[in-house]
Amino acid sequence: MFLSYSRTDRDASIALRLALEQAGLSVFQDEDAIRSGDCWVEKLQHALKDCCAFVVLVGQDGTQRWVGAEVQAALIRHLSPHDDAERLPIFPILLSDAKPESLPPFLALFQADRWIPADPLPEKLIQAIQTHSIRINSQHVIEDRCPYLGLSAFSRNDARLFFGRRQETLEALAFLGDQSQTNPDKLQQTGGAHYTRWLQIEGNSGSGKSSLVQAGMLPMIERGALWARTGFEHWRILGPMMPGKNPLVKLAEILEQGLIDDPAKWDIDARKERLSTRESGLASTLKGFKQAGIAFLLIVDQFEELFTFADEAERKQFDALLTIALQDPDCPLFLINTVRADFLDRFEYLPRLQDIYNRHCKRYFLPAISTHGLREIIEQPARLAGLDVSEVTTAILNDASDEIGALPLVENALSILWEHRNNNRLSGEAYRQQGGLAGMLSTQADALLQRIDQVVPKGKVATLELLLRLTRINDEGRHTRQRIMLDEAIFVAGNGNDKSGKRVVEMLSGQRDITVLNTEHQNVLRLITPSKEQDQHYVDLIHETLVRARGKDEKTGKLTGYWPTFYDYIEKNRDRDLYRQQLAHESKQWQQSKGLGRLWNLKFFDLKKYRALRIPINTTESRFLAWSRRAQVTLVALLAMLVVYGTESIIWVQKHALSPDMIWTLQRFRLGYAPLPALTEKHIPSGSFNMGEQDAAFIAKLGQNEKLFGVPGKLIHTAEPFYLGKTEVTYEQYDYYVWQQYRSGNTTIPFPNTVKGGRGNQPVVNVKWFEAVAYASWLGKQINNQCRLPTEAEWEYAARAETTTAYPWGNEPGSNNANCDGCRSSSDNKESAPVGSFAENQFGLYDMSGNVWEWTCSNWRNQFDDNAQQCNDDTTDTQYRVVRGGSWHSNPDLVRVSVRTFRDPVSPDINIGFRVLCESPIE
């Protein structure tokens, strides 16, 4: 037999060895062979292999260091065989100063004997060792409470009830720390090629990953179980935490709670800010709290929430924080995380961790629990509570063999059967009546729905809506849980009626007062579980079995859930979670926008899909929806107005024989658009010039056409500076004028006919001289100036712009300098070009040559006289008026700056437009 002991209890161990040998037992007592040098695991396993019993002497030091390592090896040897006859019996012997509560949870399951070295060993102990008997602690330590947890996850406080996974717990623990069997006393604690600081527990939904870590591994670690492989005997446990939507906030919370003992000194916001801004924030924080011989163990449960639920920016930073801390040799951080196996393909969302995944992470896949493990789960808690489970054990094991992830179903069934127990016996008849393993969950859950529906108006729908809100729906059916705040849960369950909502939450959680948490296990079916972090209360689905598919229906081929009522509700409303995510994204985008972006990022259409979502008031989402609905009403009103105005505009356009584009133009006028001609920025200065054609060679060829080119010329002096329209008046500008006249009751002014080039920015034509004069007068009133048409002399002076050449740009027509028949532009001899299409002259004027002829206010004379400098604005005088500049279908000679001709002021022309002159300074 193998004798394990602490060096501080060496004298007692010698006495124990002598007593055992006197009883005829052969004892292996390691002195230095195993505990010195490397390969200690192999040496220890070899020693145990040759032993048929394991005795551990426990004194005041408990099972620390080497004793703990030897106990773990013995437990593995005990648990590995499937045949009880091959298991290694373990016998704890407690000295007078030993504390039973300090025993590791798995060791505490064995019957322990008190012994004083001066006394003989108990006869029953010697007989048990001699017969290789396995003695289980038969003391009934649980009274008046259920020894089964139902759908609740195991916590550290439930370690004594955690059965069926002892071997897996020990296997997983062996994956952390040194993997090369280096002597623990010589370990380089946080580094080395074979040293692992990251353990990932993987498994299917319902396999018990969280329980394995919390009720199996953590209690062992707190008793020093990792010393032999890590070199650390003492640990600061950080967590467990679930990433949730804001993993940095959760990380900040567990760091403050795990590192700072005084809650009054916690500053989670400041910690979160440091974690958010520095990728080394986690490593530097832990190094700031570093103590000799103590390591930090971070527990991250439901790691898949980083893929399914977490904010993208926080996930990215969380990824960096963990990666840097795990690679820092001066940071004694170890990580254990649990993750559902069906989410392992999402690790690409964590590129930094993925990069070190194969080198730094040990992965332990938690298999489906064995039949032997399930038997332990049924029988061992029953033993602690003095229950008779003989009627149900075989039936439950048979049903569980056909169920994937049966563990939570077994715990739930046992919890329900305990409620309906007959004295201390769990009834097989009750098990059959309630539908067996899977049927018990759906039957009990449906019964709870029915009770809620009787107490709360529309309670069934309210309950299903709340449970749906607690479900993160996956397109591939891999649904997960998601926590929400208690206030939101009450709002969703009550649809705004807090009294009803609170009652639903209380009944679902088995709590009489949901603000005062009862951490004791309740003897009623619970579908949700409340929790509290700092001052915030949360609720969560109690287990993912509630949202899992059991398999396909043989008749319909459709997936059916372990709780069909809720699973079907998820399938009917599976788009609801997507809509909620969309709403959260749109609300956040709206909240972060500024100025007009707040209006632009509202949702004007498709708000109907959000009606079914029960959004709490005073949230960003509710405010976003409220403003979106207001904007939608406003938009509908505006659209109605536009329809009315549009209809009126169509009638208007048809009545005045205008082109369809005028419909939109009229709407712009109604909305305040007021297009007016732009005048030259600087006044055109006064000065002298020779008016008329200056080229003698050209004049020699004119003959009788001299009058059309101002021959003979005349010296002209302009006495006052003036401002002139930079371009010809456009259709849009003139249409605005006519529209204003109609608004004021003057309906005698017609809209000019549209020409080939259209309206808009084309130069307006088909305007009589009298109409052009009226426009200029109106414009002067609009801009508080005296405006009119230019005289012939003013026009040519402005066109020449202090040049003496044939054209403003030189003596040759050139290419693309103007629009005429031969000016080599895209509009030549086709139609007028939009105003301002060609280069300006030195006074900043466009299109003084070609495009369209322009009215002046001077009377026509064959030869220049005083009329060239005089403005005849008598609207009753029908003398011919001068037009200047040439047009798009004139040849290049007829667009020279000297060209002139005449037209009847009462006759509009498709080639004649005008520009406006204003005399007083523009303010």
PDB file of C-alpha atoms in Angstrom, residues 61 74 151 192 270 372 389 455 484 595 646 733 820 911:
ATOM      1  CA  ASP A  61      -1.116  21.255   6.599  1.00  0.00           C
ATOM      2  CA  ALA A  74      -4.522   8.142  -6.479  1.00  0.00           C
ATOM      3  CA  LEU A 151     -31.488  22.996 -14.438  1.00  0.00           C
ATOM      4  CA  GLY A 192       8.624  27.422 -20.985  1.00  0.00           C
ATOM      5  CA  ALA A 270     -11.816  53.866 -14.389  1.00  0.00           C
ATOM      6  CA  HIS A 372     -21.371   5.224 -14.796  1.00  0.00           C
ATOM      7  CA  VAL A 389     -33.676   5.965  -5.754  1.00  0.00           C
ATOM      8  CA  VAL A 455     -52.544  34.627 -12.350  1.00  0.00           C
ATOM      9  CA  ILE A 484     -30.827  41.209 -19.710  1.00  0.00           C
ATOM     10  CA  GLY A 595     -26.559  67.782 -36.608  1.00  0.00           C
ATOM     11  CA  GLY A 646     -47.529  68.096 -57.440  1.00  0.00           C
ATOM     12  CA  GLN A 733     -34.601  82.917 -63.516  1.00  0.00           C
ATOM     13  CA  CYS A 820     -22.044  79.657 -83.360  1.00  0.00           C
ATOM     14  CA  ASN A 911     -32.803  83.460 -80.939  1.00  0.00           C
TER      15      ASN A 911
END
